Structures are given as structure tokens and as C-alpha cells.
mmCIF file of C-alpha atoms in Angstrom:
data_model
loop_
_atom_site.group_PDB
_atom_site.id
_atom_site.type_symbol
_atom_site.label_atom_id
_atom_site.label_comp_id
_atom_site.label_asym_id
_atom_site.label_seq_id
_atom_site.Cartn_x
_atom_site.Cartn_y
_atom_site.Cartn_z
ATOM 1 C CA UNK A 1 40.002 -106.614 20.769
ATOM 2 C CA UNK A 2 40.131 -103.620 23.047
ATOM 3 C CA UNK A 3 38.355 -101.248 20.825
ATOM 4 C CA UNK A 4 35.815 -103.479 20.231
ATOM 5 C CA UNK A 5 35.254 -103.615 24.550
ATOM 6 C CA UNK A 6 35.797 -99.911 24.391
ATOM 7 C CA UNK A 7 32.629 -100.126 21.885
ATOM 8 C CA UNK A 8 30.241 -102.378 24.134
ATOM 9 C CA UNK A 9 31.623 -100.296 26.911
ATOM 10 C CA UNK A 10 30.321 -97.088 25.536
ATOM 11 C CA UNK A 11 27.079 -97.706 23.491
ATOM 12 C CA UNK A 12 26.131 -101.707 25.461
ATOM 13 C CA UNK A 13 24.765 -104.791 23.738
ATOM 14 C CA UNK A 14 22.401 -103.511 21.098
ATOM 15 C CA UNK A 15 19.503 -106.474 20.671
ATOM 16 C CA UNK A 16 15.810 -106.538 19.505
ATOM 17 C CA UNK A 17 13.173 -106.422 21.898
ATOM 18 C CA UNK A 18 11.116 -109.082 22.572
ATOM 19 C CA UNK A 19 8.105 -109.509 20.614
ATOM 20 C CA UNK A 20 4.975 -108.478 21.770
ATOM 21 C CA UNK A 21 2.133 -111.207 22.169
ATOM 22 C CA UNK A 22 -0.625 -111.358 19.423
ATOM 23 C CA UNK A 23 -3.462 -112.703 20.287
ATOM 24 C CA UNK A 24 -4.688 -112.137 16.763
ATOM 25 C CA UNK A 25 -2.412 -114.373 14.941
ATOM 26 C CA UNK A 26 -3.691 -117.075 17.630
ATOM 27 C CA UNK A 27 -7.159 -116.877 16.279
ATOM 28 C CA UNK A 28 -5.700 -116.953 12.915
ATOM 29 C CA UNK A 29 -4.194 -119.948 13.509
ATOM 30 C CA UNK A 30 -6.378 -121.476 15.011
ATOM 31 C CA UNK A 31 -8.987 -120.900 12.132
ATOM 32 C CA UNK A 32 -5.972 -122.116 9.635
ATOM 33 C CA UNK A 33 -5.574 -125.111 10.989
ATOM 34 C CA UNK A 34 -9.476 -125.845 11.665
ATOM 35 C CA UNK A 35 -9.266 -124.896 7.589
ATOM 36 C CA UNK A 36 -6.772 -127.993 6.738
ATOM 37 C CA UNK A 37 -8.628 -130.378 8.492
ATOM 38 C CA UNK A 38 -11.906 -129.772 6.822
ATOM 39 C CA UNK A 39 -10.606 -129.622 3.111
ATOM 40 C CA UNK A 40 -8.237 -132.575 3.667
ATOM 41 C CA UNK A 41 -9.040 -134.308 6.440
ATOM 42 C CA UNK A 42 -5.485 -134.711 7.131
ATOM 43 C CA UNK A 43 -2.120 -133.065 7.655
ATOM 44 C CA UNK A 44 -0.751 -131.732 4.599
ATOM 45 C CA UNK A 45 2.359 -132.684 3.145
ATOM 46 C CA UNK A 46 4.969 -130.357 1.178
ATOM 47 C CA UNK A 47 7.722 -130.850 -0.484
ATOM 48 C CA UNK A 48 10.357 -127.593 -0.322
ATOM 49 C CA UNK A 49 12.287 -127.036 -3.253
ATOM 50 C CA UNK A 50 15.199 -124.852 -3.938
ATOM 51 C CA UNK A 51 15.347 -123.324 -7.624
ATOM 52 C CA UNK A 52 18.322 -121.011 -7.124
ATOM 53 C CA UNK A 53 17.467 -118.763 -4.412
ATOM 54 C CA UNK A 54 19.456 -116.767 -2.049
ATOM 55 C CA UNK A 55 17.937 -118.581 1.133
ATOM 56 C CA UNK A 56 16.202 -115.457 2.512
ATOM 57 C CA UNK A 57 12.834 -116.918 1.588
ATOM 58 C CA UNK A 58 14.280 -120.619 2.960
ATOM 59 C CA UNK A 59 14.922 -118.147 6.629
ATOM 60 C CA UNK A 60 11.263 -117.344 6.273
ATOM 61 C CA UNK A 61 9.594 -120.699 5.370
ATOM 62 C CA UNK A 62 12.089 -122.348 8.222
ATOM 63 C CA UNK A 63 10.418 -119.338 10.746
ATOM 64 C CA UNK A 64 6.980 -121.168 9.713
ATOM 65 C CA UNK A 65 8.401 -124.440 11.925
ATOM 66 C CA UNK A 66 9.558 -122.131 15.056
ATOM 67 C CA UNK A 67 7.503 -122.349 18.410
ATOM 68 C CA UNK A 68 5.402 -118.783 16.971
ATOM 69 C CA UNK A 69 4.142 -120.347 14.440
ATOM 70 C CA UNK A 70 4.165 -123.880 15.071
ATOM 71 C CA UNK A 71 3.036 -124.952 11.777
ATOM 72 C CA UNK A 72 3.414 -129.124 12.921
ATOM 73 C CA UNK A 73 0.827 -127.790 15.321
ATOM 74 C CA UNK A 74 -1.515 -127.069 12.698
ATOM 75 C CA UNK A 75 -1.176 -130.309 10.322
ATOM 76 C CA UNK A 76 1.228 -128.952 7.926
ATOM 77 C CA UNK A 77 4.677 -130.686 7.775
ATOM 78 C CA UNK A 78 7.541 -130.519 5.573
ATOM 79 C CA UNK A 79 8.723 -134.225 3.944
ATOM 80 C CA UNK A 80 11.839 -135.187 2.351
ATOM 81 C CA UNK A 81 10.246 -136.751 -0.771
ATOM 82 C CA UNK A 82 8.171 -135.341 -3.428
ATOM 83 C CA UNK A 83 6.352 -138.941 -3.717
ATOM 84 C CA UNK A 84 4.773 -138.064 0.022
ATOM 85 C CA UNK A 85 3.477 -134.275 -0.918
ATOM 86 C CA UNK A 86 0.849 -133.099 -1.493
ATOM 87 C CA UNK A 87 2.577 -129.329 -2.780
ATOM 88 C CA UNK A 88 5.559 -127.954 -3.516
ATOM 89 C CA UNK A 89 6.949 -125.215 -1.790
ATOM 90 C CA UNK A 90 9.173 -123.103 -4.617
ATOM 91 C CA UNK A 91 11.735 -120.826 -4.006
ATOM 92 C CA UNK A 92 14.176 -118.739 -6.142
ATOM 93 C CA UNK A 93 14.263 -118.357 -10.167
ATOM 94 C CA UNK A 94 14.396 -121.574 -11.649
ATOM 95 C CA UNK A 95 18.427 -122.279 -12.377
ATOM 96 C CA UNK A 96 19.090 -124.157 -16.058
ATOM 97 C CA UNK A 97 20.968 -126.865 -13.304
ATOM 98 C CA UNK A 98 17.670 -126.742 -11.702
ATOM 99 C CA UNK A 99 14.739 -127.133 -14.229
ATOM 100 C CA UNK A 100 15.277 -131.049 -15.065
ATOM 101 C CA UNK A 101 15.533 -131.709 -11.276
ATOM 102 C CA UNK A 102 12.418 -129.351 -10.298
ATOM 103 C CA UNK A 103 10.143 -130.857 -13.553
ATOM 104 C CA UNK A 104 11.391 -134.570 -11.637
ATOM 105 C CA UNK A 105 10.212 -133.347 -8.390
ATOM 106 C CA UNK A 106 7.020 -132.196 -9.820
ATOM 107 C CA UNK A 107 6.321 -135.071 -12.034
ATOM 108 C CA UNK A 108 6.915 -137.413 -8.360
ATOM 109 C CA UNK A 109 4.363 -135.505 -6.401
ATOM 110 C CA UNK A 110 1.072 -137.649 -6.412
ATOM 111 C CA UNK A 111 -2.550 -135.740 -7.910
ATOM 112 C CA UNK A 112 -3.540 -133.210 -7.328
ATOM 113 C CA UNK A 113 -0.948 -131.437 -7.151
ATOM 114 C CA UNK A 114 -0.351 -128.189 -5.736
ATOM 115 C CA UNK A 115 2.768 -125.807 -6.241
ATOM 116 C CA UNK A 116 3.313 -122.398 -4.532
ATOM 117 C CA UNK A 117 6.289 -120.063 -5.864
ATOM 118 C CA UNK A 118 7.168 -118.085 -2.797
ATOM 119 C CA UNK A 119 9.043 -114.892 -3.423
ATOM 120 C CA UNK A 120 9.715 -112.329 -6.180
ATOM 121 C CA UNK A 121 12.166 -114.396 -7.645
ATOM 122 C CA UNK A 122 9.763 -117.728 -8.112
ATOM 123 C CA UNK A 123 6.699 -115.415 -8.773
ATOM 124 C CA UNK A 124 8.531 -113.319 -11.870
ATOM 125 C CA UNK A 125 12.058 -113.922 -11.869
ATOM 126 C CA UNK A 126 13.199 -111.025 -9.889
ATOM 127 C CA UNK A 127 16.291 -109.625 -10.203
ATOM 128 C CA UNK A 128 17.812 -112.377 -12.177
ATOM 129 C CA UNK A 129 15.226 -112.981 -15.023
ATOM 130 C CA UNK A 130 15.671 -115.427 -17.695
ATOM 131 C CA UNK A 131 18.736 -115.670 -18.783
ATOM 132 C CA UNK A 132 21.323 -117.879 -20.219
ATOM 133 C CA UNK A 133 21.858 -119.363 -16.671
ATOM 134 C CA UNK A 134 18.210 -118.633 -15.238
ATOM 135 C CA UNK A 135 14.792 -120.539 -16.866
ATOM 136 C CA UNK A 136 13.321 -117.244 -14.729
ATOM 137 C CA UNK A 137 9.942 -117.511 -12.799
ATOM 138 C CA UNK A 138 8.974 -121.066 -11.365
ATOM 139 C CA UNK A 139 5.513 -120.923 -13.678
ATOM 140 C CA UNK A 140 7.910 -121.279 -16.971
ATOM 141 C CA UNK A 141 8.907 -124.443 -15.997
ATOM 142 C CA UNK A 142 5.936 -126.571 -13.850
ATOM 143 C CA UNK A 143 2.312 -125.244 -13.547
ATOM 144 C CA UNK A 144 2.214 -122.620 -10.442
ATOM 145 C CA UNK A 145 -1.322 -122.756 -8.783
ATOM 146 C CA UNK A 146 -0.207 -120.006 -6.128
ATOM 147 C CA UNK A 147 2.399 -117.237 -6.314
ATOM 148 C CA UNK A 148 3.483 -115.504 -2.747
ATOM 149 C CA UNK A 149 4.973 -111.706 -3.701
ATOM 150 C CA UNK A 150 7.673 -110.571 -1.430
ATOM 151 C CA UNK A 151 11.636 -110.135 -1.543
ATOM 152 C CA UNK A 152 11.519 -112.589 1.243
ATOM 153 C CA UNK A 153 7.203 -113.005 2.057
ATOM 154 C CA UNK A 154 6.731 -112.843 5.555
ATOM 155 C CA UNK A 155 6.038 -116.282 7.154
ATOM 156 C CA UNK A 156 2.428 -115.654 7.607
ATOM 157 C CA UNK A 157 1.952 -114.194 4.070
ATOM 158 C CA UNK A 158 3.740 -117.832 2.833
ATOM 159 C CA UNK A 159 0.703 -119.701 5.367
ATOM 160 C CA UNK A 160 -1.576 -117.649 3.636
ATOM 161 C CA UNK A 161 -0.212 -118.802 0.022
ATOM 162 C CA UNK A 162 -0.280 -122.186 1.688
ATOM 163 C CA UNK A 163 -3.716 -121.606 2.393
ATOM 164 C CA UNK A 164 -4.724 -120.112 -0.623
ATOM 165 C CA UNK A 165 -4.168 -123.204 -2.494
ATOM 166 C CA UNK A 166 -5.661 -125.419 -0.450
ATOM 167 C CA UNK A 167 -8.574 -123.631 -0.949
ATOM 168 C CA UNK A 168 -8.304 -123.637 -4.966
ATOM 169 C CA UNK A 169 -8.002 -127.416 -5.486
ATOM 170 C CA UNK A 170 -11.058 -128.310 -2.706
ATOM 171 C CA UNK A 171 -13.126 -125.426 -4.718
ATOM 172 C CA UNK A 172 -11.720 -127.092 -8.248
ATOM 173 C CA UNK A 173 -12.470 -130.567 -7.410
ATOM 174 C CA UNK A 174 -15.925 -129.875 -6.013
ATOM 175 C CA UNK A 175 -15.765 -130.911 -2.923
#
């Protein structure tokens, strides 16, 4: 206990500093949500799954609820039931324990449907591959309209996957 004191005594209380304020991603945001409301018309709904990941990509979507960037602000909100999304939100390589549950959750999510793989892992397998434990990437198992690179994405390139999407099915369906 003393040598860690000792410790704070000598070098202090190491922390991050504070942000800086951006008014750019306040535009952006802006312009995002303005984006949601004219394809849908409404808030959209996802659904987050978990494949097998290692949760740093789960950190980053849960920094997309924060007061930053305020995603509920925008009309995107997370449900708890596939049956009320309008995407899924994948994470991770797709676990063997995994597939049947993640091809349920799909097949519950009402047309269209939209699925986004966010990270390495759910975009090509990652480090883990396919295996005899791992199916790999999320597109070997469901349809993936939208794949978000990154080993974890940063929360604004996961609103821009988000986005991205969105954009696809109103441009596929004509609208």
C-alpha cells in the first residue's frame, strides 16, 4: 500500500484530458439524423447481437448511446427483440453455439432486413477464422448488407455503417 502512495506521490494521478469540442461531428449529426427521418420516416430499430466477440466492439457500439453521441437523439435505438428491428447490429466471428441462435434472430427480424457486421472479426473472421469452434465471418451464416472494418470501429465509423445501410435498402427499394 505504501509504495503504491510513494508512486502517486512521485509521478500524481495520470488521467486523459478532456476532449476537445467538435463542432464538426455536430453538423454530422445533425445531417445523420435529418438522413433517418427522410428514408424512414421514423426511428430506427436494431437489434445487437453477440456472435462470439471479445466485447471491445460492444465498448464501442455502447459509446454510440453516451451523451457525445447521443444516438436516441437522432432516432436510432437499440431493442431487446429481433421481432421490433429493423437491423442487426453483428459483432464477433460467428461461434458454432452461436449460428442456430443468430440464423433465429435473423429469421425474427421483420422485411427488409438489414444486418451490419461491425468489426474485423464479423467482417472476415479475424483472428479466429473458421474453425472447428468458429462458423468465421457473420456473412457465412445470414446475408451481411454492410461490413464496418476495424479491430474495434470507432463509434462514428459504426454510425456511418449504420448509415450506409440505410441508404442501400431506400436506394434498393426505390424509394
Amino acid at each position: 500500500m505504501w509504495f503504491i502512495l510513494k508512486q502517486i506521490a512521485r509521478v500524481g494521478l495520470q488521467a486523459e484530458k478532456a476532449p476537445e469540442p467538435n463542432d464538426a461531428w455536430h453538423t454530422e449529426r445533425e445531417q445523420i439524423a435529418a438522413d433517418i427521418l427522410s428514408i424512414l420516416g421514423r426511428a430506427l430499430c436494431i437489434r445487437q447481437v453477440d456472435a462470439g466477440s471479445c466485447n471491445a466492439c460492444e465498448i464501442e457500439i455502447h459509446a454510440l448511446t453516451n451523451p457525445y453521441y447521443n444516438i436516441e437523439g437522432m432516432g436510432i435505438k437499440f431493442v431487446a427483440s429481433p421481432r421490433h428491428a429493423d437491423m442487426l447490429l453483428v459483432t464477433g466471428p460467428v461461434t458454432k453455439n452461436m449460428e442456430a441462435a443468430l440464423k433465429d434472430a435473423y429469421e425474427a427480424v421483420p422485411h427488409p432486413k438489414l444486418v451490419v457486421a461491425v468489426g474485423e472479426c464479423a467482417a472476415s473472421g479475424g483472428l479466429f477464422g473458421e474453425s472447428y469452434a468458429s462458423c468465421g465471418r457473420v456473412s457465412n451464416v445470414i446475408p451481411v448488407d454492410v461490413t464496418v472494418p476495424g479491430c474495434p470501429p470507432p463509434p462514428i465509423e459504426i454510425l456511418r455503417g449504420i448509415l450506409t445501410a440505410v441508404k442501400a435498402q431506400k436506394n434498393s427499394s426505390g424509394k
